[in-house]
Amino acid sequence: MIKVFPNLNYLNQFAAEKFIEIGTEAIEELGKFTVALAGGSTPKSLYQLLTTDEFCSQIDWRKVFFFFGDERNVSLNDEESNFRMANENLLKPLQIQPENVFRWKTELEAADKIATDYEETIKEFFDLDENPPAYAGGSDRLPRLDLILLGMGDDGHTASLFPFTEALNERLKIAVANPVEKLNAKRLTLTFPVINNARNIIFLVKGADKAETLREVLQQEIQPNKFPAQTIKPTNGNLFWLIDKEAAQLLE
Ligand code: 6PG
């Protein structure tokens, strides 16, 4: 589903209502709500909105468990840290308990070690078989999050699945370190299989600088290596593209 909003405020209002709706349903059905947060700058105002009186009392935050779709390999208090942005704008204001937050442990320093640790953390939380039988390639060995929030870069990346990078081809692992040449860094990211195994995926995209890429991603030919966001397709779930008017301006 693609929804275009006059501006970010309207987009965030819808996104916050959808967050609460999905979370309430998950808690009713499963007793908990698992959500992977997006990084970057777009989600910041949504996180702040969720902490306002209008929304903060609408869900039992003790039953909400937070993960991160991706992370930069920096310390927790680094300006670049996705954890830091979420912690300052959502987790701390809501007084979310540490046992409800599962972050990439960048203090482990080596990117591959951080990714392996995160994979093990997720497998343990979702009680997944450590060594699934080889044939169990299907979704029975993947965590199924209730909601994954995503942004999209103006190059068509999402999470830290950047164009022409090796993580685009990962079909078995849940969490990987992904070398991104143009950033001269190894980024940390969930992989397509686990993202596409989510019950709900919400893209949050704003700004004229995304318009051309959005047209390519949503309405032009499929080029998964060039536009990784095109590969986001839930195998058994809902996909929402929440876009502001600026970003949608080139869509037919
Ligand atoms: C990150 C994000 C990334 C982000 C896009 C859009 O770690 O940077 O996970 O995928 O969502 O780059 O970023 P903006 O919201 O800042 O445009």
GROMACS .gro file of C-alpha atoms and ligand atoms in nm:
model
  269
    1MET     CA    1   0.000   0.000   0.000
    2ILE     CA    2   0.136   0.344  -0.097
    3LYS     CA    3   0.002   0.645   0.096
    4VAL     CA    4   0.103   1.002   0.013
    5PHE     CA    5   0.074   1.272   0.281
    6PRO     CA    6   0.078   1.654   0.252
    7ASN     CA    7   0.375   1.671   0.490
    8LEU     CA    8   0.574   1.481   0.751
    9ASN     CA    9   0.333   1.567   1.034
   10TYR     CA   10   0.044   1.392   0.862
   11LEU     CA   11   0.273   1.103   0.766
   12ASN     CA   12   0.390   1.062   1.126
   13GLN     CA   13   0.034   1.079   1.260
   14PHE     CA   14  -0.067   0.789   1.035
   15ALA     CA   15   0.253   0.597   1.112
   16ALA     CA   16   0.207   0.639   1.489
   17GLU     CA   17  -0.154   0.520   1.468
   18LYS     CA   18  -0.044   0.219   1.259
   19PHE     CA   19   0.238   0.145   1.508
   20ILE     CA   20  -0.013   0.137   1.796
   21GLU     CA   21  -0.265  -0.066   1.592
   22ILE     CA   22  -0.006  -0.332   1.496
   23GLY     CA   23   0.138  -0.336   1.847
   24THR     CA   24  -0.199  -0.370   2.018
   25GLU     CA   25  -0.294  -0.657   1.787
   26ALA     CA   26   0.039  -0.834   1.846
   27ILE     CA   27   0.008  -0.801   2.223
   28GLU     CA   28  -0.350  -0.931   2.213
   29GLU     CA   29  -0.256  -1.225   1.990
   30LEU     CA   30   0.098  -1.308   2.103
   31GLY     CA   31   0.142  -1.134   2.438
   32LYS     CA   32   0.421  -0.913   2.304
   33PHE     CA   33   0.508  -0.671   2.023
   34THR     CA   34   0.844  -0.704   1.844
   35VAL     CA   35   0.953  -0.406   1.635
   36ALA     CA   36   1.276  -0.321   1.451
   37LEU     CA   37   1.345   0.051   1.446
   38ALA     CA   38   1.485   0.240   1.148
   39GLY     CA   39   1.785   0.467   1.166
   40GLY     CA   40   1.872   0.780   0.974
   41SER     CA   41   1.688   1.107   1.032
   42THR     CA   42   1.334   1.056   0.899
   43PRO     CA   43   1.199   0.842   1.186
   44LYS     CA   44   1.316   1.084   1.458
   45SER     CA   45   0.995   1.289   1.460
   46LEU     CA   46   0.782   0.974   1.457
   47TYR     CA   47   0.966   0.847   1.763
   48GLN     CA   48   0.909   1.182   1.936
   49LEU     CA   49   0.537   1.168   1.848
   50LEU     CA   50   0.505   0.821   2.005
   51THR     CA   51   0.627   0.965   2.337
   52THR     CA   52   0.356   1.236   2.349
   53ASP     CA   53   0.045   1.206   2.569
   54GLU     CA   54  -0.159   1.131   2.255
   55PHE     CA   55   0.021   0.799   2.200
   56CYS     CA   56   0.239   0.701   2.495
   57SER     CA   57  -0.050   0.568   2.704
   58GLN     CA   58  -0.208   0.368   2.420
   59ILE     CA   59   0.013   0.059   2.457
   60ASP     CA   60   0.174  -0.138   2.739
   61TRP     CA   61   0.539  -0.058   2.666
   62ARG     CA   62   0.649  -0.337   2.902
   63LYS     CA   63   0.533  -0.577   2.630
   64VAL     CA   64   0.716  -0.401   2.345
   65PHE     CA   65   1.057  -0.538   2.244
   66PHE     CA   66   1.282  -0.320   2.033
   67PHE     CA   67   1.535  -0.430   1.774
   68PHE     CA   68   1.728  -0.229   1.513
   69GLY     CA   69   1.711  -0.289   1.138
   70ASP     CA   70   2.068  -0.172   1.102
   71GLU     CA   71   2.347   0.014   1.277
   72ARG     CA   72   2.665   0.198   1.208
   73ASN     CA   73   2.976   0.049   1.363
   74VAL     CA   74   3.023   0.336   1.605
   75SER     CA   75   3.000   0.378   1.982
   76LEU     CA   76   2.659   0.415   2.145
   77ASN     CA   77   2.697   0.788   2.207
   78ASP     CA   78   2.830   0.867   1.860
   79GLU     CA   79   2.622   1.117   1.660
   80GLU     CA   80   2.599   0.851   1.387
   81SER     CA   81   2.455   0.582   1.614
   82ASN     CA   82   2.103   0.467   1.524
   83PHE     CA   83   2.068   0.336   1.878
   84ARG     CA   84   2.156   0.678   2.016
   85MET     CA   85   1.891   0.852   1.801
   86ALA     CA   86   1.622   0.604   1.907
   87ASN     CA   87   1.733   0.607   2.270
   88GLU     CA   88   1.721   0.986   2.296
   89ASN     CA   89   1.389   1.028   2.113
   90LEU     CA   90   1.194   0.717   2.210
   91LEU     CA   91   1.344   0.466   2.451
   92LYS     CA   92   1.465   0.701   2.726
   93PRO     CA   93   1.156   0.929   2.723
   94LEU     CA   94   0.932   0.620   2.749
   95GLN     CA   95   1.158   0.471   3.020
   96ILE     CA   96   1.186   0.147   2.823
   97GLN     CA   97   1.368  -0.110   3.034
   98PRO     CA   98   1.704  -0.243   2.907
   99GLU     CA   99   1.564  -0.598   2.895
  100ASN     CA  100   1.321  -0.476   2.627
  101VAL     CA  101   1.593  -0.339   2.400
  102PHE     CA  102   1.815  -0.553   2.176
  103ARG     CA  103   2.081  -0.342   2.007
  104TRP     CA  104   2.388  -0.418   1.796
  105LYS     CA  105   2.672  -0.436   2.051
  106THR     CA  106   2.919  -0.212   1.874
  107GLU     CA  107   3.141  -0.221   2.181
  108LEU     CA  108   3.253  -0.559   2.045
  109GLU     CA  109   3.427  -0.346   1.777
  110ALA     CA  110   3.488  -0.608   1.503
  111ALA     CA  111   3.189  -0.577   1.266
  112ASP     CA  112   3.162  -0.952   1.199
  113LYS     CA  113   3.166  -1.022   1.574
  114ILE     CA  114   2.890  -0.765   1.634
  115ALA     CA  115   2.679  -0.922   1.360
  116THR     CA  116   2.730  -1.277   1.491
  117ASP     CA  117   2.642  -1.163   1.842
  118TYR     CA  118   2.325  -0.992   1.715
  119GLU     CA  119   2.226  -1.300   1.518
  120GLU     CA  120   2.261  -1.513   1.830
  121THR     CA  121   2.068  -1.260   2.038
  122ILE     CA  122   1.780  -1.262   1.790
  123LYS     CA  123   1.779  -1.642   1.757
  124GLU     CA  124   1.768  -1.676   2.134
  125PHE     CA  125   1.486  -1.423   2.174
  126PHE     CA  126   1.278  -1.591   1.902
  127ASP     CA  127   1.379  -1.935   2.030
  128LEU     CA  128   1.513  -2.042   1.689
  129ASP     CA  129   1.704  -2.361   1.637
  130GLU     CA  130   2.075  -2.287   1.660
  131ASN     CA  131   2.163  -2.537   1.389
  132PRO     CA  132   1.852  -2.583   1.172
  133PRO     CA  133   1.847  -2.882   0.939
  134ALA     CA  134   1.990  -2.778   0.601
  135TYR     CA  135   1.652  -2.811   0.432
  136ALA     CA  136   1.497  -2.570   0.683
  137GLY     CA  137   1.570  -2.279   0.459
  138GLY     CA  138   1.217  -2.155   0.491
  139SER     CA  139   1.065  -1.908   0.727
  140ASP     CA  140   1.049  -2.162   1.011
  141ARG     CA  141   1.412  -2.076   1.088
  142LEU     CA  142   1.367  -1.701   1.059
  143PRO     CA  143   1.239  -1.462   1.327
  144ARG     CA  144   0.904  -1.309   1.241
  145LEU     CA  145   0.889  -0.956   1.376
  146ASP     CA  146   0.553  -0.786   1.407
  147LEU     CA  147   0.680  -0.463   1.255
  148ILE     CA  148   0.992  -0.343   1.077
  149LEU     CA  149   1.033   0.030   1.017
  150LEU     CA  150   1.253   0.123   0.721
  151GLY     CA  151   1.385   0.434   0.553
  152MET     CA  152   1.517   0.465   0.199
  153GLY     CA  153   1.832   0.641   0.094
  154ASP     CA  154   1.844   0.854  -0.224
  155ASP     CA  155   2.052   0.571  -0.372
  156GLY     CA  156   1.772   0.320  -0.313
  157HIS     CA  157   1.929   0.149  -0.012
  158THR     CA  158   1.725   0.043   0.287
  159ALA     CA  159   1.850  -0.058   0.631
  160SER     CA  160   2.218  -0.095   0.541
  161LEU     CA  161   2.147  -0.298   0.229
  162PHE     CA  162   2.330  -0.071  -0.014
  163PRO     CA  163   2.345  -0.105  -0.393
  164PHE     CA  164   2.592  -0.363  -0.526
  165THR     CA  165   2.697  -0.485  -0.181
  166GLU     CA  166   2.742  -0.846  -0.071
  167ALA     CA  167   2.463  -0.844   0.189
  168LEU     CA  168   2.207  -0.819  -0.093
  169ASN     CA  169   2.273  -1.186  -0.170
  170GLU     CA  170   2.258  -1.317   0.189
  171ARG     CA  171   1.972  -1.567   0.217
  172LEU     CA  172   2.063  -1.767   0.527
  173LYS     CA  173   2.199  -1.532   0.790
  174ILE     CA  174   1.975  -1.295   0.988
  175ALA     CA  175   2.231  -1.026   1.070
  176VAL     CA  176   2.550  -0.942   0.883
  177ALA     CA  177   2.836  -0.697   0.855
  178ASN     CA  178   2.812  -0.543   0.509
  179PRO     CA  179   3.118  -0.373   0.355
  180VAL     CA  180   3.000  -0.049   0.189
  181GLU     CA  181   3.280   0.082  -0.032
  182LYS     CA  182   3.136   0.430  -0.082
  183LEU     CA  183   3.117   0.476   0.294
  184ASN     CA  184   3.454   0.315   0.345
  185ALA     CA  185   3.290   0.125   0.630
  186LYS     CA  186   3.131  -0.204   0.727
  187ARG     CA  187   2.764  -0.138   0.813
  188LEU     CA  188   2.558  -0.375   1.027
  189THR     CA  189   2.223  -0.486   0.887
  190LEU     CA  190   1.939  -0.734   0.903
  191THR     CA  191   1.908  -0.928   0.580
  192PHE     CA  192   1.626  -0.949   0.324
  193PRO     CA  193   1.495  -1.288   0.444
  194VAL     CA  194   1.431  -1.168   0.799
  195ILE     CA  195   1.293  -0.829   0.690
  196ASN     CA  196   1.060  -0.993   0.437
  197ASN     CA  197   0.947  -1.242   0.704
  198ALA     CA  198   0.792  -0.961   0.911
  199ARG     CA  199   0.416  -0.936   0.963
  200ASN     CA  200   0.429  -0.566   0.876
  201ILE     CA  201   0.686  -0.345   0.704
  202ILE     CA  202   0.652   0.034   0.699
  203PHE     CA  203   0.872   0.255   0.482
  204LEU     CA  204   0.897   0.618   0.592
  205VAL     CA  205   1.015   0.838   0.302
  206LYS     CA  206   1.017   1.217   0.286
  207GLY     CA  207   1.175   1.494   0.084
  208ALA     CA  208   1.224   1.594  -0.278
  209ASP     CA  209   1.572   1.440  -0.280
  210LYS     CA  210   1.409   1.095  -0.271
  211ALA     CA  211   1.159   1.163  -0.554
  212GLU     CA  212   1.361   1.033  -0.850
  213THR     CA  213   1.475   0.720  -0.666
  214LEU     CA  214   1.122   0.655  -0.543
  215ARG     CA  215   0.994   0.671  -0.901
  216GLU     CA  216   1.261   0.419  -1.003
  217VAL     CA  217   1.195   0.190  -0.707
  218LEU     CA  218   0.816   0.190  -0.727
  219GLN     CA  219   0.738   0.242  -1.094
  220GLN     CA  220   1.033   0.153  -1.313
  221GLU     CA  221   1.203  -0.175  -1.402
  222ILE     CA  222   1.317  -0.403  -1.123
  223GLN     CA  223   1.693  -0.370  -1.073
  224PRO     CA  224   1.749  -0.527  -0.728
  225ASN     CA  225   2.123  -0.465  -0.717
  226LYS     CA  226   2.084  -0.101  -0.813
  227PHE     CA  227   1.771  -0.037  -0.602
  228PRO     CA  228   1.777  -0.274  -0.300
  229ALA     CA  229   1.453  -0.125  -0.162
  230GLN     CA  230   1.276  -0.304  -0.451
  231THR     CA  231   1.358  -0.638  -0.287
  232ILE     CA  232   1.150  -0.553   0.020
  233LYS     CA  233   0.839  -0.766  -0.030
  234PRO     CA  234   0.689  -0.938   0.276
  235THR     CA  235   0.640  -1.309   0.203
  236ASN     CA  236   0.336  -1.315   0.431
  237GLY     CA  237   0.268  -0.968   0.562
  238ASN     CA  238   0.172  -0.608   0.490
  239LEU     CA  239   0.391  -0.348   0.320
  240PHE     CA  240   0.318   0.023   0.368
  241TRP     CA  241   0.501   0.299   0.181
  242LEU     CA  242   0.432   0.620   0.375
  243ILE     CA  243   0.555   0.907   0.160
  244ASP     CA  244   0.528   1.285   0.181
  245LYS     CA  245   0.415   1.494  -0.118
  246GLU     CA  246   0.769   1.612  -0.192
  247ALA     CA  247   0.904   1.259  -0.225
  248ALA     CA  248   0.599   1.149  -0.426
  249GLN     CA  249   0.614   1.434  -0.675
  250LEU     CA  250   0.744   1.223  -0.968
  251LEU     CA  251   0.512   0.928  -0.916
  252GLU     CA  252   0.250   0.881  -1.187
  2536PG     C1  253   2.068   0.428   0.831
  2536PG     C2  254   1.929   0.387   0.796
  2536PG     C3  255   1.911   0.407   0.649
  2536PG     C4  256   1.815   0.523   0.638
  2536PG     C5  257   1.819   0.582   0.501
  2536PG     C6  258   1.733   0.709   0.495
  2536PG     O1  259   2.130   0.365   0.917
  2536PG     O2  260   2.108   0.531   0.775
  2536PG     O3  261   1.891   0.271   0.841
  2536PG     O4  262   1.863   0.297   0.580
  2536PG     O5  263   1.684   0.478   0.667
  2536PG     O6  264   1.954   0.617   0.474
  2536PG     O7  265   1.788   0.802   0.585
  2536PG     P1  266   1.714   0.942   0.613
  2536PG     O8  267   1.590   0.908   0.688
  2536PG     O9  268   1.813   1.016   0.699
  2536PG    O10  269   1.689   1.004   0.481
   0.00000   0.00000   0.00000
